XYZ file of C-alpha atoms in Angstrom:
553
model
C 0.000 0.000 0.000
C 1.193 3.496 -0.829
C 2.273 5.902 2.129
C 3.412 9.000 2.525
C 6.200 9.806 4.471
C 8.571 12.941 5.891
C 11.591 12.293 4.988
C 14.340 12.705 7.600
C 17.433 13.324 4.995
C 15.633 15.828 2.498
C 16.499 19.747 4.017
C 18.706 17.907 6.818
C 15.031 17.586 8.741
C 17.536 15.254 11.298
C 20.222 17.202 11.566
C 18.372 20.434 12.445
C 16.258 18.778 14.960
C 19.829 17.411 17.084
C 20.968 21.138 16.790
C 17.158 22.122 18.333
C 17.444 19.365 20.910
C 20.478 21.105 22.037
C 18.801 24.053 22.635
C 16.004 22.403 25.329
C 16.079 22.079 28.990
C 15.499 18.964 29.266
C 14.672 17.784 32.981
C 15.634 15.212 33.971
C 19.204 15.867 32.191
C 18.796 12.442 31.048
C 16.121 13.237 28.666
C 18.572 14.773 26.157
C 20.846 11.888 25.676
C 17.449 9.766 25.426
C 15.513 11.791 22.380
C 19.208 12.680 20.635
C 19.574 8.688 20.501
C 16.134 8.277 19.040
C 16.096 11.124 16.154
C 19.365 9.954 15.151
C 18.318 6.488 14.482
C 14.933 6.852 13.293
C 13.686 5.970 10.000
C 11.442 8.228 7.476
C 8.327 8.900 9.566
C 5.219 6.989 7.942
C 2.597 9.802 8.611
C -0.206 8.254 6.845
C -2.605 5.585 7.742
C -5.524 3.898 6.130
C -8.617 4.274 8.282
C -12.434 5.179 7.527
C -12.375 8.412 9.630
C -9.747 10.845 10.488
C -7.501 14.229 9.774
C -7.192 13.876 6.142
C -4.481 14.696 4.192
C -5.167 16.810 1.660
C -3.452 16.206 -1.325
C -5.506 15.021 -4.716
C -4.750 12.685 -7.472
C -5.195 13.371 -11.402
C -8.302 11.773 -12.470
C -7.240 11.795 -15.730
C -6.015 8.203 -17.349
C -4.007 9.428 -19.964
C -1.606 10.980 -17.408
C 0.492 8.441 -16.778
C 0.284 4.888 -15.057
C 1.832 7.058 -12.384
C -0.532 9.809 -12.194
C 0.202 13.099 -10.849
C -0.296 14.310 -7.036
C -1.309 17.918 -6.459
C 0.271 19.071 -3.323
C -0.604 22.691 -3.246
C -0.241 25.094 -0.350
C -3.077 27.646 -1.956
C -5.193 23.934 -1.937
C -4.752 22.900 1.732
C -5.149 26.571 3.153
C -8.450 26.205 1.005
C -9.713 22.851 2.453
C -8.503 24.654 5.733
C -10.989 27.571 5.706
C -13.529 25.182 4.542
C -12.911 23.131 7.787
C -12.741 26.361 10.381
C -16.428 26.563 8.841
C -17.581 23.332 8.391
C -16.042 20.993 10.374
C -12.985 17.868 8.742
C -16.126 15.556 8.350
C -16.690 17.182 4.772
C -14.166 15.639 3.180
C -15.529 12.204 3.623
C -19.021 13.599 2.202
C -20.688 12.035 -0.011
C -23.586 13.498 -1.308
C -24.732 16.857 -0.532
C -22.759 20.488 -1.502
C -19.246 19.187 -0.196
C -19.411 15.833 -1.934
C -16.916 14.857 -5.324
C -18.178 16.197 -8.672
C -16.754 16.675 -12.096
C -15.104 19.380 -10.295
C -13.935 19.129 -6.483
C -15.636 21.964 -4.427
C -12.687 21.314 -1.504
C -10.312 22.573 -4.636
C -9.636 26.141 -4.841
C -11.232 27.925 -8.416
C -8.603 27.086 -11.066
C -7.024 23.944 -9.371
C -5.433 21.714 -12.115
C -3.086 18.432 -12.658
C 0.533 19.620 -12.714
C 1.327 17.650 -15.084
C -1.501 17.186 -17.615
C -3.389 20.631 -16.567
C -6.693 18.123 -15.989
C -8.869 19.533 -13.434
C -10.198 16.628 -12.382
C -8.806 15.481 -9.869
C -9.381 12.427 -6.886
C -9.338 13.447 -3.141
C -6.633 10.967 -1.401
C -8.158 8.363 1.019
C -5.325 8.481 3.750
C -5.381 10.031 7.208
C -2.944 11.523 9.353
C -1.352 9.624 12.063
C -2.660 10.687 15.298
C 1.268 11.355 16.241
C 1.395 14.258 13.477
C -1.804 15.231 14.955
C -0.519 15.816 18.389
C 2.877 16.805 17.010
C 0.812 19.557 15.652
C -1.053 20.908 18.830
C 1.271 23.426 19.845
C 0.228 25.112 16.527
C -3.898 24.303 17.127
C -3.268 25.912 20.087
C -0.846 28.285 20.755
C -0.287 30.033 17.172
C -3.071 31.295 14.748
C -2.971 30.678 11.222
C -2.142 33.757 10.157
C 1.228 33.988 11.723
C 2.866 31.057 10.585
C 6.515 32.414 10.741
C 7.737 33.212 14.259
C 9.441 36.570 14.303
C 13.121 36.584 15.040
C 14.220 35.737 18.738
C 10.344 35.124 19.838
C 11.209 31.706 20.805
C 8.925 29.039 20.921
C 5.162 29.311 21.532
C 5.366 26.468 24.860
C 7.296 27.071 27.809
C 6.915 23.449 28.978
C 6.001 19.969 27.364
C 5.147 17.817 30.174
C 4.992 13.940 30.227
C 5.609 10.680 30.846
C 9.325 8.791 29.515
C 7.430 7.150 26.900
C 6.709 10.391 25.337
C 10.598 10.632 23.817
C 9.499 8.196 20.828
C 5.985 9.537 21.105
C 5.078 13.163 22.072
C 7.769 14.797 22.410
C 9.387 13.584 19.329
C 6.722 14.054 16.705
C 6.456 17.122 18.438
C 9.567 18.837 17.563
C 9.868 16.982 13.688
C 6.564 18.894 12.820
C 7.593 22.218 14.540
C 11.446 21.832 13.325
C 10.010 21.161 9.552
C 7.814 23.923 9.546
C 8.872 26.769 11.869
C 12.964 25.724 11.724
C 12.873 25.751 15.821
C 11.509 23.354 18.480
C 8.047 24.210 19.994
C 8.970 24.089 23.413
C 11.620 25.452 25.625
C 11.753 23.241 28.723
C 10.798 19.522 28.230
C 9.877 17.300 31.951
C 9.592 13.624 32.319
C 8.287 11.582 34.716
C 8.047 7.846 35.793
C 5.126 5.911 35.961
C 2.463 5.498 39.087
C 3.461 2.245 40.721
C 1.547 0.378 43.638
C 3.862 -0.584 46.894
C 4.855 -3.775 45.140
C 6.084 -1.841 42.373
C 3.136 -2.937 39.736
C 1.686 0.145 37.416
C -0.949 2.019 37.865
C -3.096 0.999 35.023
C -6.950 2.106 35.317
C -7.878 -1.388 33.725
C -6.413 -3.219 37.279
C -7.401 -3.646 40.649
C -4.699 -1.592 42.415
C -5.815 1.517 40.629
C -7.481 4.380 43.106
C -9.337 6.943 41.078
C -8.311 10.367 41.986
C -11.650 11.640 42.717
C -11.977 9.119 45.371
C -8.929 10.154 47.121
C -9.829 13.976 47.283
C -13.349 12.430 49.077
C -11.379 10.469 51.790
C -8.352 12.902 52.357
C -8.916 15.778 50.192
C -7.294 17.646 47.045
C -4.348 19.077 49.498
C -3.144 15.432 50.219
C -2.982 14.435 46.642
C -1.474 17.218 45.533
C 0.863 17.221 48.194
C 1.866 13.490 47.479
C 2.699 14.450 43.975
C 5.087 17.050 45.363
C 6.417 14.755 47.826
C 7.410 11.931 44.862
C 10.666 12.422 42.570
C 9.217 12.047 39.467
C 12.297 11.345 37.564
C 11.658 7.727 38.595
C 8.633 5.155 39.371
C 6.161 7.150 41.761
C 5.151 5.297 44.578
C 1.505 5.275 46.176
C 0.035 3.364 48.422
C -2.711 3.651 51.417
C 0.855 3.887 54.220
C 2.587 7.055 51.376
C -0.973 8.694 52.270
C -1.179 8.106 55.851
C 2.209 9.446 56.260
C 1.169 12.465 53.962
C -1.215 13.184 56.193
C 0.785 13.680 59.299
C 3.357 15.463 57.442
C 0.287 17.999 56.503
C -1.345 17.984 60.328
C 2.311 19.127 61.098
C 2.136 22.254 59.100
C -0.951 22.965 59.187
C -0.465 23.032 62.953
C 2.625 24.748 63.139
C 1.256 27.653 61.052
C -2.024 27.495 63.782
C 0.973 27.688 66.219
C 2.165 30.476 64.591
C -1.422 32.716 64.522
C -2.147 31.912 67.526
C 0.582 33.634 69.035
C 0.149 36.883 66.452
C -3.362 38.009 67.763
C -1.905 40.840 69.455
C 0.869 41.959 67.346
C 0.216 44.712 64.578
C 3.390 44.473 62.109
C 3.309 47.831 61.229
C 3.258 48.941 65.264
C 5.306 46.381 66.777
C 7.646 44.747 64.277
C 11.448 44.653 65.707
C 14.627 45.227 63.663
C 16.542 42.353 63.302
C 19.797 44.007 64.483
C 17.263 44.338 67.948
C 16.360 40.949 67.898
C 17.831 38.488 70.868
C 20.469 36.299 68.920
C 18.031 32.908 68.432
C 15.527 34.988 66.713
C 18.083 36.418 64.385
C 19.212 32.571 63.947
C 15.736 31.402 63.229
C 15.631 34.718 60.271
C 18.512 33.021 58.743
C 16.598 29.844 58.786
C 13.737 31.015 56.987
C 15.954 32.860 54.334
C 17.813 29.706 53.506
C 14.550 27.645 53.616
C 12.664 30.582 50.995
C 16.152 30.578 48.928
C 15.995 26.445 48.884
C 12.481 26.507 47.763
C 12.106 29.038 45.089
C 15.330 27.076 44.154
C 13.370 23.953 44.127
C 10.526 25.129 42.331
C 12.398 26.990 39.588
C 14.294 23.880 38.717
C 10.620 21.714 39.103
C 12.663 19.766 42.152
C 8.889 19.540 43.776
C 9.640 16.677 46.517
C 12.557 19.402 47.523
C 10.150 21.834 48.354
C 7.835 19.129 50.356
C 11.027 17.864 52.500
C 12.284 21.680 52.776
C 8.807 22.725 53.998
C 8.294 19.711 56.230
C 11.570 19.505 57.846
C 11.308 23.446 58.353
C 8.272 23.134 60.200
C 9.085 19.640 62.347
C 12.705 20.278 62.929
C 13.613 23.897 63.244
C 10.084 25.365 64.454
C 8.351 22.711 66.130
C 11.109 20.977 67.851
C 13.260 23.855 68.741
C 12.559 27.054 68.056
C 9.375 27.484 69.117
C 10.264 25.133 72.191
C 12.147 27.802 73.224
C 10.162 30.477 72.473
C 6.874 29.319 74.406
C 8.211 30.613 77.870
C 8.879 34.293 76.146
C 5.534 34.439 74.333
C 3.639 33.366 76.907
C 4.628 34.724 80.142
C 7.285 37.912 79.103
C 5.314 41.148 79.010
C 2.943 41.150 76.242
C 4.386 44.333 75.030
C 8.073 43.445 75.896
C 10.488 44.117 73.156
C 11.945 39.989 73.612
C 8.342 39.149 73.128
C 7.714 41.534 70.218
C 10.931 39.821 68.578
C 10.243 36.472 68.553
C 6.551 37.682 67.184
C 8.334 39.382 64.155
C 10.061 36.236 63.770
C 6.637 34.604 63.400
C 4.966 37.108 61.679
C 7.631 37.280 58.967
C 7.759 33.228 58.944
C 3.682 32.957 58.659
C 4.396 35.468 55.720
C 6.818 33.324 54.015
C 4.820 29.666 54.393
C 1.774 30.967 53.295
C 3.304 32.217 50.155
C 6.002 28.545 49.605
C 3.549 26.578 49.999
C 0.888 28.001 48.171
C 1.401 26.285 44.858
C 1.256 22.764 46.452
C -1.500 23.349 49.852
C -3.533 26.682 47.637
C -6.334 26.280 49.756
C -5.019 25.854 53.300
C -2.503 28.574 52.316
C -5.322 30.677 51.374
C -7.127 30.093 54.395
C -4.301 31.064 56.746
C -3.755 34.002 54.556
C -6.518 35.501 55.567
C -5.986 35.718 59.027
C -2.691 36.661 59.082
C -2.092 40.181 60.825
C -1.663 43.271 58.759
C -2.546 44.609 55.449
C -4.175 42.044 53.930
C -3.387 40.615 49.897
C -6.275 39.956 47.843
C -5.109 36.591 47.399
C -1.401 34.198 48.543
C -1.637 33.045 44.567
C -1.504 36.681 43.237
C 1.567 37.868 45.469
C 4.301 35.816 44.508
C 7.302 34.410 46.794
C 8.520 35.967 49.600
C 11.973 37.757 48.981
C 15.133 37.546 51.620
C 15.695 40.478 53.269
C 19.863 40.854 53.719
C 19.822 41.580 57.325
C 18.327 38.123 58.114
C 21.405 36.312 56.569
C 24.134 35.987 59.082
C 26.495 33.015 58.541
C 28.665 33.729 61.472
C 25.756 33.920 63.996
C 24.267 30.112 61.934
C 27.599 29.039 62.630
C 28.332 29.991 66.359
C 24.506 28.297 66.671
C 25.007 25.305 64.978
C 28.222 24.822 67.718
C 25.490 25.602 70.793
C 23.023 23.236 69.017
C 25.383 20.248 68.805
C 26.510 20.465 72.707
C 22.994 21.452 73.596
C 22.076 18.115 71.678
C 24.340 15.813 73.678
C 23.181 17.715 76.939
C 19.731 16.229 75.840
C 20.652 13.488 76.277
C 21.772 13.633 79.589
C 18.551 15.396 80.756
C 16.210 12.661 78.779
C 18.626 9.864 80.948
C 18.030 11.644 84.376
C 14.301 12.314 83.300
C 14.163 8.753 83.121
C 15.699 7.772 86.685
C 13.207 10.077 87.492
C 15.703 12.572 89.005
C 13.798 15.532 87.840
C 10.278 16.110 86.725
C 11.436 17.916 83.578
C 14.308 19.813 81.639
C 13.046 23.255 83.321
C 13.989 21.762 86.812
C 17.671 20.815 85.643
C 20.524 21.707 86.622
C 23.241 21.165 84.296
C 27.098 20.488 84.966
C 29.477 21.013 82.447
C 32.853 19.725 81.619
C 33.936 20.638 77.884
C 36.963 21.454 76.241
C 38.985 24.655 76.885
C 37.823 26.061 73.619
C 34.592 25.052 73.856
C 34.576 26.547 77.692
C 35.554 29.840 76.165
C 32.710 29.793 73.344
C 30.389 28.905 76.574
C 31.493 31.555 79.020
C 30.494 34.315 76.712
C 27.270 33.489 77.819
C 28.007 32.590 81.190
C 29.710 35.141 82.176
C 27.481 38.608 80.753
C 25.234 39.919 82.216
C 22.006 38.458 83.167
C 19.852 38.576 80.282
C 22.013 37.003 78.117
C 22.722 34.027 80.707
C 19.017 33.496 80.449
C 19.098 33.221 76.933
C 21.803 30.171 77.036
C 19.290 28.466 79.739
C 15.951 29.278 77.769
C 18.029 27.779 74.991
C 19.312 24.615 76.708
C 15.678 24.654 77.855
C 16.940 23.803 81.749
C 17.182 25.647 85.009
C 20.862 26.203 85.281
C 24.102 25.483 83.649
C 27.628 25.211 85.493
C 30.891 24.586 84.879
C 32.858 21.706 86.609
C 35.211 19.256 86.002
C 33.967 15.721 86.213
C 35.260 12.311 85.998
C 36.909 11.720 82.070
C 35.154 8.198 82.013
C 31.407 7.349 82.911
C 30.535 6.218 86.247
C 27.732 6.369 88.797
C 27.835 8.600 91.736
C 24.884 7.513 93.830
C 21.887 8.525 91.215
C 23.976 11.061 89.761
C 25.335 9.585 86.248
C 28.279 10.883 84.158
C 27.307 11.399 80.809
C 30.312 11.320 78.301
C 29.481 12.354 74.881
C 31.207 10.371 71.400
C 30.446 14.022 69.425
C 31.850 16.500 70.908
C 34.957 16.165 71.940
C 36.494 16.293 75.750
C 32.500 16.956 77.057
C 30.729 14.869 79.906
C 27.735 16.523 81.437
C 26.016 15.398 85.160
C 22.039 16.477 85.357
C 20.136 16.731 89.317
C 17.876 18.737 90.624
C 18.195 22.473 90.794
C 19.788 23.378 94.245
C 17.700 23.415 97.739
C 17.106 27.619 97.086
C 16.086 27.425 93.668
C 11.844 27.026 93.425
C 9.513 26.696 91.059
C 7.749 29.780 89.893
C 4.232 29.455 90.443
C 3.457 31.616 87.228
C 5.720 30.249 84.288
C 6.619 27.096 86.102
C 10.862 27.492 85.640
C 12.970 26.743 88.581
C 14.727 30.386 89.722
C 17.156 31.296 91.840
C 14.458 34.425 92.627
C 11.527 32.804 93.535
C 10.197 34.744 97.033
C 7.217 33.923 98.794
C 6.835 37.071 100.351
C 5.286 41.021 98.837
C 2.473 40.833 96.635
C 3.130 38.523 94.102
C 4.152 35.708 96.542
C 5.726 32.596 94.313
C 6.711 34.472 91.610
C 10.375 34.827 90.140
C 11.966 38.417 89.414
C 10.539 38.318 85.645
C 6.975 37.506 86.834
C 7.072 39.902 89.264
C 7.872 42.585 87.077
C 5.386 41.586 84.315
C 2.544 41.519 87.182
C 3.388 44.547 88.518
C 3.189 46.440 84.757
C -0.300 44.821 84.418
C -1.152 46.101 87.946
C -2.188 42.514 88.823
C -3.731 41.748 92.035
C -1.761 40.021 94.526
């Protein structure tokens, strides 16, 4: 059976298409090497097929026997434009008429006026039977759809009409492919700038997702049991350079991961009801020093993510967002920052920092996450304090302001974090020999290195306010230094704790001493607790905060 074909050596159709290939982002990187392989080893592409019903092609035979045994094809761009305008009109379905206005007579009324053999000069002429394959069809769609018909050269330097193709790995001999032959043929440049593949939906024993098996879960199904922010935020969660995985656990998991955010960021409006940005926003060169660390946090966290998304790294926004939210807000920062916000003077300026530090972090999540969790992100939008946006979608992401980068201050942090996590575990040991109730009743004894003494006694040895800040940190009562026994042992219930990380450092955790008490207000163990004056119970900082409020005794 006759075909017709595009020919991959006539006007070095294979040759420009490498140099366009060239010219793609192709994510994964892979993807380049992949297509390059297949145009360069392809055959002529067979673009015809012999069906009842299709896109036809429309080229017409001579009628006329005494052309030729071989008789002459009009291919005719005035012809096809013709049979084009008729279509816009009337629909493809007329060239298969046969009977009525648009059906085959002595002279073809798809033909333009004048439309003659080019050989014999016969005007009658045969439509062709063939169709299109559906792969020049598609190859075609960035045309149907992003170009009109009357601008069918691209200006100079307007690049191509689709920022992204987007599909699965298949689509390199399919898609993708035809894609850039039709485009490269026609408009001498690929259709598309950026080209992303993906793997294939897989079950947890690493079967395909196929909608004709069992282990397929309809979407819509999903977004009734969980909702549309789960599934959305599994897709984000999965590298889709290779086989997703999904399964009923991946969701439950998903789920968590989004109570966790969802409930830090309630965390974080909770404790903004009384703060007004534009009244009570602090500086961050006025900031105490973890709030300025937890600034630098979120600027590396909003730098990692546009990152992520500008490079369409999706599960590196998820894990960014997630381990943002579990690790450095949840589990320490706003650990710390509980006893400040809740029992400092509402109007104090260490309360009003770590509320900037909120406020400005509220800002940022609302905005990173709002491609992935659009509603919830919407929601919390609209409570946030301050001059409200008509919507998180139409605001962009949140930029880094310079002053809340400070590697020196991350790095001197990072140091306190890793002794303060070794002294944790010293506190969880004595917590379980049930030598204190909890952390805030500790008392902490300290033998480190001489240069880790020195980093320590900067701290230690200011003034009060800043020794407060190394216990709110460390989460305990009191720290001291003293030297203790360089192996572990046991004295009475008192154990040695001798840490593998840091180097030279043992810590010993009891019980605050006899004259320390607990504060009846914010529940810490002080050195300041007094029983007697008006505010009986209360430490020095409590006292002070009463008093401003003009509390009763």
């Amino acid at each position: 059976t006759e075909q017709w074909f595009v020919s991959m050596s006539v006007n070095d159709l294979r040759e420009r298409a490498l140099r366009e290939v060239e010219k793609v982002e192709w994510i994964p990187r892979w993807g380049r090497e992949r297509i390059k392989g297949m145009v360069e080893n392809r055959p002529d592409w067979c673009i015809s097929r012999q069906r009842k019903w299709g896109v036809p092609i429309p080229v017409w035979r001579c009628a006329n026997k005494e052309c030729g045994p071989e008789r002459e094809f009009l291919i005719s761009a005035d012809a096809m434009n013709n049979v084009a305008d008729i279509f816009e009109r009337e629909g493809s379905d007329v060239w298969f008429a046969e009977d009525g206005p648009w059906a085959p007579g002595d002279l073809d009324p798809l033909l333009p006026p004048g439309a003659t053999c080019p050989k014999c000069g016969d005007a009658k002429l045969v439509r062709d039977t063939s169709i299109l394959d559906v792969w020049f069809d598609s190859g075609a769609s960035w045309a149907g759809v992003l170009e009109r018909r009357e601008n069918l050269r691209r200006p100079p330097g307007e690049g191509p009409p689709a920022d992204m193709y987007l599909e699965g790995s298949d689509q390199h001999r399919g898609w993708f492919q035809s894609s850039l032959l039709v485009s490269v043929a026609t408009r001498d440049a690929a259709p598309y700038r950026t080209v992303l593949t993906h793997g294939f939906v897989v079950d947890e024993d690493g079967r395909k997702y196929s909608k004709s098996t069992p282990n397929f879960v309809p979407p819509e199904k999903i977004i009734k049991n969980q909702g549309a922010e789960i599934l959305r935020l599994w897709v984000s969660a999965e590298d889709y350079s290779r086989e997703i995985s999904f399964s009923d656990d991946i969701l439950k998991q998903l789920n968590e991961a989004y109570r966790k955010i969802r409930n830090t960021c309630r965390f974080l409006l909770g404790n903004l009801a009384d703060f007004d940005p534009a009244r009570d926003r602090v500086p961050a060169a006025r900031m105490l020093g973890i709030d300025r660390w937890a600034l630098h946090r979120l600027a590396k966290l909003i730098e990692r993510v546009v990152r992520g998304y500008e490079k369409y790294e999706l599960h590196v926004v998820f894990h960014a967002l997630n381990q943002f939210c579990t690790v450095d807000l949840s589990s320490l920062y706003l650990d710390i920052l509980k006893d400040r916000l809740y029992c400092d003077g509402e109007r104090s300026p260490e309360r009003r920092s770590g509320q900037t530090v909120l406020y400005e972090t509220l800002q940022a999540l609302t905005s990173l996450m709002a491609p992935v969790l659009s509603f919830t992100a919407e929601e919390i939008a609209g409570h946030i304090p301050g001059e409200k946006r008509p919507s998180v979608h139409l605001g962009g992401f949140p930029g880094v302001d310079p002053a809340w980068k400070n590697d020196a201050l991350a790095e001197e942090y990072d140091r306190l974090l890793k002794i303060r996590g070794e002294a944790g575990k010293a506190i969880e040991a004595a917590r379980q020999q049930k030598l204190i109730g909890s952390s805030t009743e500790a008392k902490v004894e300290l033998d480190v290195s001489d240069e880790d003494r020195e980093f320590l006694e900067k701290w230690l040895s200011a003034e009060e306010k800043k020794r407060r800040e190394l216990f709110d940190f460390f989460l305990v009562a009191n720290i001291v230094f003293r030297p203790l026994p360089p192996k572990m042992v046991t004295e009475g219930r008192d154990q040695i704790f001798v840490s593998d990380l840091v180097k030279g450092m043992r810590v010993r955790v009891g019980a605050v001493d006899e004259d320390w008490s607990k504060c009846a207000r914010c529940w810490v163990y002080r050195s300041d607790v007094t029983m007697d004056g008006d505010y009986a119970g209360a430490c020095g900082r409590c006292r002070k905060v009463l008093a401003g409020r003009g509390a009763a005794a």
